[in-house]
CSV table of C-alpha atoms in Angstrom, one decimal:
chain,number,residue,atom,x,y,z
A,29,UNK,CA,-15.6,-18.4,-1.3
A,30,UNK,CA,-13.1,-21.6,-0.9
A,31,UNK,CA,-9.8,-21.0,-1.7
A,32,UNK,CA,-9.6,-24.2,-4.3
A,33,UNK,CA,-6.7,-24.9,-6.8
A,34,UNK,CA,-8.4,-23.2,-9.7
A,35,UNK,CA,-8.7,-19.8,-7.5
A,36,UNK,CA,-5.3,-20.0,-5.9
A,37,UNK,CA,-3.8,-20.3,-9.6
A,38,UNK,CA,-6.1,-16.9,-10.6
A,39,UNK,CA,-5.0,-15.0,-7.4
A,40,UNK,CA,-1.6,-15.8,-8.3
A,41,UNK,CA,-1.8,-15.0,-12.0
A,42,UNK,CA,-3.9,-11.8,-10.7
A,43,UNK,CA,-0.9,-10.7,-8.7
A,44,UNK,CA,1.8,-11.3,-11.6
A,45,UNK,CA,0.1,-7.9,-13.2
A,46,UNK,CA,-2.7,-6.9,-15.5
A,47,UNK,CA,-1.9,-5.9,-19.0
A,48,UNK,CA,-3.3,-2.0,-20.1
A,49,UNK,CA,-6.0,-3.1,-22.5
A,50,UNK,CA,-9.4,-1.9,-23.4
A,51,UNK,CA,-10.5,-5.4,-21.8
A,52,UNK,CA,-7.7,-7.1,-19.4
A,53,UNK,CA,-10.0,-9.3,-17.9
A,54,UNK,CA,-10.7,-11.2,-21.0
A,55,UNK,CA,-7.5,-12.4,-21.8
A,56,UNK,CA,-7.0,-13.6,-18.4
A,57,UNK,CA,-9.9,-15.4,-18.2
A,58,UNK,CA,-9.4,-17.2,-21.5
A,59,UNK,CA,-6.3,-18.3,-20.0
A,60,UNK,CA,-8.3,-20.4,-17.3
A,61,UNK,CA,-11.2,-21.1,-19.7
A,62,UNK,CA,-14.1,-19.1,-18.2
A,63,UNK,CA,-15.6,-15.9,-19.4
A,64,UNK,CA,-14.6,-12.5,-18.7
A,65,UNK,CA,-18.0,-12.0,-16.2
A,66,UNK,CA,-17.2,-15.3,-14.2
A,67,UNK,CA,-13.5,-13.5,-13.6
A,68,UNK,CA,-14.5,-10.4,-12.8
A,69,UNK,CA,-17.5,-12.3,-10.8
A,70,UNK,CA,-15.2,-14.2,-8.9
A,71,UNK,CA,-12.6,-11.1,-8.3
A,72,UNK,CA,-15.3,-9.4,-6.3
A,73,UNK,CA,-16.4,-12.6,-4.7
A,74,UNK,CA,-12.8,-12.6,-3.2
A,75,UNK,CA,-13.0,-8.6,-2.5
A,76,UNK,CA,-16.5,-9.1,-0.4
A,77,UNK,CA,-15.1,-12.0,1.4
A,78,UNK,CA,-12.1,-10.0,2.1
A,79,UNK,CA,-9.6,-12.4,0.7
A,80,UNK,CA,-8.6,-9.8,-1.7
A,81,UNK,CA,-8.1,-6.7,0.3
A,82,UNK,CA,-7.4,-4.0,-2.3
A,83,UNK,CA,-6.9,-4.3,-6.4
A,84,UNK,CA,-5.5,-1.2,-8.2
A,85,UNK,CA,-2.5,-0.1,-9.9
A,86,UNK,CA,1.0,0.1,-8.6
A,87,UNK,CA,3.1,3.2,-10.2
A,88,UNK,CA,7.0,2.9,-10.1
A,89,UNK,CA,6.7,6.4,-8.3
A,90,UNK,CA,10.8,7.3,-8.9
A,91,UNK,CA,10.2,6.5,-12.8
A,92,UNK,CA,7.2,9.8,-12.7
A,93,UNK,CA,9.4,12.0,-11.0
A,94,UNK,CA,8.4,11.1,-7.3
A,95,UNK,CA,11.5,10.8,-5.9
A,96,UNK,CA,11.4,12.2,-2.0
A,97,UNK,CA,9.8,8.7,-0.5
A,98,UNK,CA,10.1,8.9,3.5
A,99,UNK,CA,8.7,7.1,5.9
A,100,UNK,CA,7.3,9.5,8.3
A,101,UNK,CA,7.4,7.8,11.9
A,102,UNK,CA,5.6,9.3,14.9
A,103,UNK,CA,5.3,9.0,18.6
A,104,UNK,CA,1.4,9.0,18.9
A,105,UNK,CA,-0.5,8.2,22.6
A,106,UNK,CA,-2.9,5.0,22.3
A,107,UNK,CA,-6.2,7.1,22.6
A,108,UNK,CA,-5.5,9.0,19.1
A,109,UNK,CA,-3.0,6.3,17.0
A,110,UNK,CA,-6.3,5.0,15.0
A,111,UNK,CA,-7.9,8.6,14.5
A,112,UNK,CA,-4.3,9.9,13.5
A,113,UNK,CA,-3.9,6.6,11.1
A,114,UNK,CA,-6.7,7.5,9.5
A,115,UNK,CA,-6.2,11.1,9.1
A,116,UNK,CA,-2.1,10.3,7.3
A,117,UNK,CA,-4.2,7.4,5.2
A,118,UNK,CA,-6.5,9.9,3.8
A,119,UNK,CA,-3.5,11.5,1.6
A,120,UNK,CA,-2.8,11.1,-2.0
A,121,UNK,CA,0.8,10.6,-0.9
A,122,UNK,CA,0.4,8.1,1.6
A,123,UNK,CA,0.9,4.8,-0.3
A,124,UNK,CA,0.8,2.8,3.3
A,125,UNK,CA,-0.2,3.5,6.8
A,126,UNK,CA,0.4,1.1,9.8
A,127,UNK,CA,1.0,0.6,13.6
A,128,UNK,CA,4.1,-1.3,15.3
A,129,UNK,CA,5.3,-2.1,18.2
A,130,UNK,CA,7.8,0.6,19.8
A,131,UNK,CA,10.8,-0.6,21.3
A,132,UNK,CA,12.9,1.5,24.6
A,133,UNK,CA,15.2,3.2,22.0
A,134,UNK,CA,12.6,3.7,19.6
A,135,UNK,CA,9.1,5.2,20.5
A,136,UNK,CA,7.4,5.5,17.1
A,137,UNK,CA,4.5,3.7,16.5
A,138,UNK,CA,2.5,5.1,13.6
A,139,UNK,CA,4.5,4.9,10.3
A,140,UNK,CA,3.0,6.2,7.0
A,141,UNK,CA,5.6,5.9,4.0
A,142,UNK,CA,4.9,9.3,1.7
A,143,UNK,CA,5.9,9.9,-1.4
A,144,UNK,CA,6.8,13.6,-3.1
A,145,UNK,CA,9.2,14.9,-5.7
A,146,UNK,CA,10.8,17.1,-2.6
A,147,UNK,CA,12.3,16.3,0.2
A,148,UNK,CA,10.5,19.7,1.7
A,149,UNK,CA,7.4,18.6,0.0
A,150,UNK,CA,7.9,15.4,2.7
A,151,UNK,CA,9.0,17.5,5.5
A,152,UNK,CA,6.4,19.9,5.5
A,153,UNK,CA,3.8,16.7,5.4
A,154,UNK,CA,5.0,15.3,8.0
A,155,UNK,CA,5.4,18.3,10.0
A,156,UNK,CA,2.0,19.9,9.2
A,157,UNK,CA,0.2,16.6,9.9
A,158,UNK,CA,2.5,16.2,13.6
A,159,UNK,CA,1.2,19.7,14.6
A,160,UNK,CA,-2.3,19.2,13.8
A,161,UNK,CA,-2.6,16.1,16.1
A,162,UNK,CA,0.2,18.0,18.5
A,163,UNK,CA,2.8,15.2,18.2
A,164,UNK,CA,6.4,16.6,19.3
A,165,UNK,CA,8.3,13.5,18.2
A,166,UNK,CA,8.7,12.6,14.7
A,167,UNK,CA,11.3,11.8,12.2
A,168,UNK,CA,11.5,10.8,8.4
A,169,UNK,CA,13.3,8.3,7.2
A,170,UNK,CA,13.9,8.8,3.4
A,171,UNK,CA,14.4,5.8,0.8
A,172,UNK,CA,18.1,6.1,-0.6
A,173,UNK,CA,17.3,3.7,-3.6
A,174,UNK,CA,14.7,1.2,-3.9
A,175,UNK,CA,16.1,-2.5,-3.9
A,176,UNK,CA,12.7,-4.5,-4.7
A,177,UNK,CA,9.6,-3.6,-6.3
A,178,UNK,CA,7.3,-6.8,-6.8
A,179,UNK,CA,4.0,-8.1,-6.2
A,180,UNK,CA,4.2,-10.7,-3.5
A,181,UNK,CA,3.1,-14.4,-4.1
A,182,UNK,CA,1.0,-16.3,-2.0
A,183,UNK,CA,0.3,-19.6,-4.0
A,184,UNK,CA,3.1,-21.6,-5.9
């Protein structure tokens, strides 16, 4: 699907938030003047062609009592990094999972931020998870406060 002025201007309003109604879609596409099955026809147009990569809700986790948010860093070899990405990805609690680039002071290269309403809640994750996979060096950096929540924009 091209990326033309019309669908730039929905992806954008798409990322601005989606009212709770019985039918969200509607009102948005009113808003562009095409029906509700033409929107929710081109949304998953731009999910198959991967342009969209994921579309669900984002909770304010600190406002429903999840307040332990840590990014769980770990020092994984090359040959298991993907297999133990995948394994941290497949928890409720892990909002994000990536590799980076380690650095001579700092070895970690598998980060997956985790969200629970303890700080032991975290630590046990992250420690269960390090001695399943038989990781010795791991740490958890927990949020303080959060200073931006927002949906990013692609399109002005």
């Amino acid at each position: 699907m091209e990326l033309n002025e019309q669908i730039k201007k929905i992806i954008t309003r798409l990322s601005r938030g989606i009212e709770i109604t019985e039918r969200p879609f509607a009102s948005i596409a009113g808003e562009f003047g095409i029906t509700e099955k033409e929107l929710i026809e081109i949304i998953n147009n731009l999910i198959s062609d991967k342009k969209i990569r994921r579309f669900g809700a984002v909770l304010k986790h600190r406002s429903i009592g999840y307040n332990a948010n840590g990014m769980c860093v770990f020092e994984v070899t090359r040959d298991s990094a993907d297999k133990f990405a995948a394994y941290l990805s497949g928890f409720k609690q892990v909002s994000h999972c990536y590799e980076r680039a380690t650095a001579p002071e700092w070895p970690y290269n598998i980060y997956a931020m985790a969200h629970f309403k303890t700080r032991h809640e975290c630590e046990i994750f992250a420690a269960e998870a390090a001695d399943k996979f038989n990781i010795k060096n791991y740490k958890i950096l927990f949020s303080i406060r959060e200073l931006k929540k927002e949906n990013m924009v692609y399109f002005k």
